[in-house]
Short mmCIF file of C-alpha atoms in Angstrom, two decimals:
data_model
loop_
_atom_site.label_atom_id
_atom_site.label_comp_id
_atom_site.label_asym_id
_atom_site.label_seq_id
_atom_site.Cartn_x
_atom_site.Cartn_y
_atom_site.Cartn_z
CA MET M 71 -1.90 68.75 50.48
CA LYS M 72 -1.80 65.27 48.97
CA THR M 73 -1.01 66.57 45.50
CA MET M 74 1.77 68.76 46.87
CA LEU M 75 3.40 65.79 48.62
CA LYS M 76 2.90 63.65 45.55
CA GLY M 77 4.46 66.31 43.33
CA THR M 78 7.40 66.75 45.70
CA TRP M 79 7.95 63.00 45.86
CA HIS M 80 7.88 62.77 42.05
CA TYR M 81 10.28 65.72 41.71
CA LEU M 82 12.80 64.43 44.27
CA PHE M 83 12.64 60.67 43.67
CA GLY M 84 10.24 59.56 40.92
CA GLU M 85 11.74 61.37 37.97
CA PRO M 86 15.41 60.81 38.96
CA PHE M 87 14.78 57.06 39.40
CA ILE M 88 13.22 57.04 35.91
CA TRP M 89 16.42 58.67 34.59
CA ILE M 90 18.53 56.02 36.34
CA PHE M 91 16.34 53.26 34.90
CA ARG M 92 16.58 54.73 31.41
CA THR M 93 20.35 55.11 31.71
CA ILE M 94 20.66 51.41 32.57
CA PHE M 95 18.11 49.91 30.17
CA GLN M 96 17.75 52.49 27.35
CA PRO M 97 21.09 54.30 27.27
CA ASN M 98 21.14 55.25 23.59
CA SER M 99 17.71 56.88 23.47
CA PHE M 100 18.25 58.61 26.82
CA GLU M 101 21.61 59.99 25.68
CA ARG M 102 20.11 61.22 22.39
CA GLU M 103 17.34 63.02 24.30
CA THR M 104 19.67 64.68 26.80
CA LYS M 105 22.72 65.27 24.59
CA ALA M 106 21.85 68.84 23.60
CA ASP M 107 20.86 70.02 27.08
CA PRO M 108 22.46 73.32 28.09
CA LEU M 109 24.94 73.43 30.96
CA LEU M 110 22.52 74.76 33.58
CA VAL M 111 20.01 72.00 32.82
CA ARG M 112 22.74 69.36 33.19
CA VAL M 113 23.80 70.88 36.54
CA LYS M 114 20.22 70.82 37.81
CA VAL M 115 19.59 67.26 36.63
CA MET M 116 22.83 65.89 38.06
CA PHE M 117 22.22 67.41 41.49
CA ARG M 118 18.63 66.13 41.46
CA VAL M 119 19.81 62.61 40.66
CA ALA M 120 22.55 62.53 43.34
CA LEU M 121 20.44 61.35 46.31
CA PRO M 122 18.41 58.73 44.38
CA LEU M 123 21.64 57.48 42.80
CA PHE M 124 23.21 57.10 46.24
CA LEU M 125 20.15 55.24 47.55
CA PHE M 126 20.14 52.96 44.51
CA CYS M 127 23.85 52.10 44.74
CA PHE M 128 23.84 51.65 48.52
CA SER M 129 20.78 49.40 48.48
CA LEU M 130 22.43 47.36 45.75
CA ASP M 131 25.48 46.98 47.98
CA LEU M 132 23.31 45.99 50.94
CA VAL M 133 22.03 43.07 48.87
CA ILE M 134 25.20 42.07 47.01
CA LEU M 135 27.83 42.31 49.75
CA PRO M 136 26.31 39.75 52.18
CA VAL M 137 25.81 37.36 49.26
CA LEU M 138 29.46 37.77 48.24
CA TYR M 139 30.60 37.27 51.84
CA THR M 140 28.54 34.09 52.02
CA LEU M 141 29.77 32.69 48.71
CA PHE M 142 33.39 33.79 49.15
CA PRO M 143 34.22 33.95 52.87
CA ILE M 144 37.80 34.95 52.07
CA LEU M 145 36.47 38.41 51.13
CA ASP M 146 35.06 38.96 54.62
CA ARG M 147 37.76 40.51 56.77
CA GLY M 148 35.84 40.16 60.02
CA TYR M 149 34.39 43.67 60.10
CA GLY M 150 30.79 42.45 60.06
CA TYR M 151 28.66 45.19 58.58
CA PHE M 152 31.04 48.04 59.37
CA PRO M 153 32.44 47.99 55.81
CA PHE M 154 29.16 49.62 54.76
CA VAL M 155 30.42 52.87 56.27
CA SER M 156 33.45 52.89 54.01
CA ILE M 157 31.30 51.69 51.11
CA ALA M 158 29.00 54.69 51.65
CA GLY M 159 32.04 56.97 51.45
CA GLY M 160 33.19 55.27 48.25
CA ILE M 161 29.73 55.58 46.73
CA ALA M 162 29.56 59.26 47.65
CA PHE M 163 33.00 59.84 46.07
CA SER M 164 31.93 58.01 42.91
CA ILE M 165 28.69 59.97 42.68
CA ALA M 166 30.60 63.24 43.09
CA GLY M 167 32.78 62.20 40.15
CA GLY M 168 29.66 61.19 38.24
CA ILE M 169 28.09 64.59 38.88
CA ALA M 170 31.22 66.36 37.61
CA GLY M 171 31.35 64.08 34.55
CA GLY M 172 27.64 64.48 33.91
CA ILE M 173 27.90 68.24 34.02
CA ALA M 174 30.92 68.27 31.73
CA PHE M 175 30.14 65.50 29.25
CA GLY M 176 26.47 64.51 29.46
CA ILE M 177 23.81 63.28 31.82
CA ALA M 178 23.76 59.63 30.71
CA GLY M 179 27.52 59.25 31.11
CA GLY M 180 27.47 60.92 34.51
CA ILE M 181 24.77 58.62 35.83
CA ALA M 182 26.57 55.58 34.43
CA PHE M 183 29.86 56.65 36.02
CA GLY M 184 28.11 57.31 39.33
CA ILE M 185 26.68 53.79 39.31
CA ALA M 186 29.98 52.21 38.30
#
């Protein structure tokens, strides 16, 4: 039972977070390794990386946005933390574009576009 949960965790989160890390810190080697992947492999990889990519980007926003609001109060429009709802929608839209780009042009570029 433990190994099944561990394997599921690694499949759903561990490996995709490694791909995100490699896209950020080792983009050239990661792109070389995944450049020749067939279309079905790219589709599978991009859909596997969608949820971890959303969690990564949203957690980054949870840290950065309050700091920006503190340093530059002019940015805060008085919504409190409700902007996170619209930020989640923007992140989801960006990740959808990243998935489409990753399927069409390559995994590394799709992950990078999803983060951007």
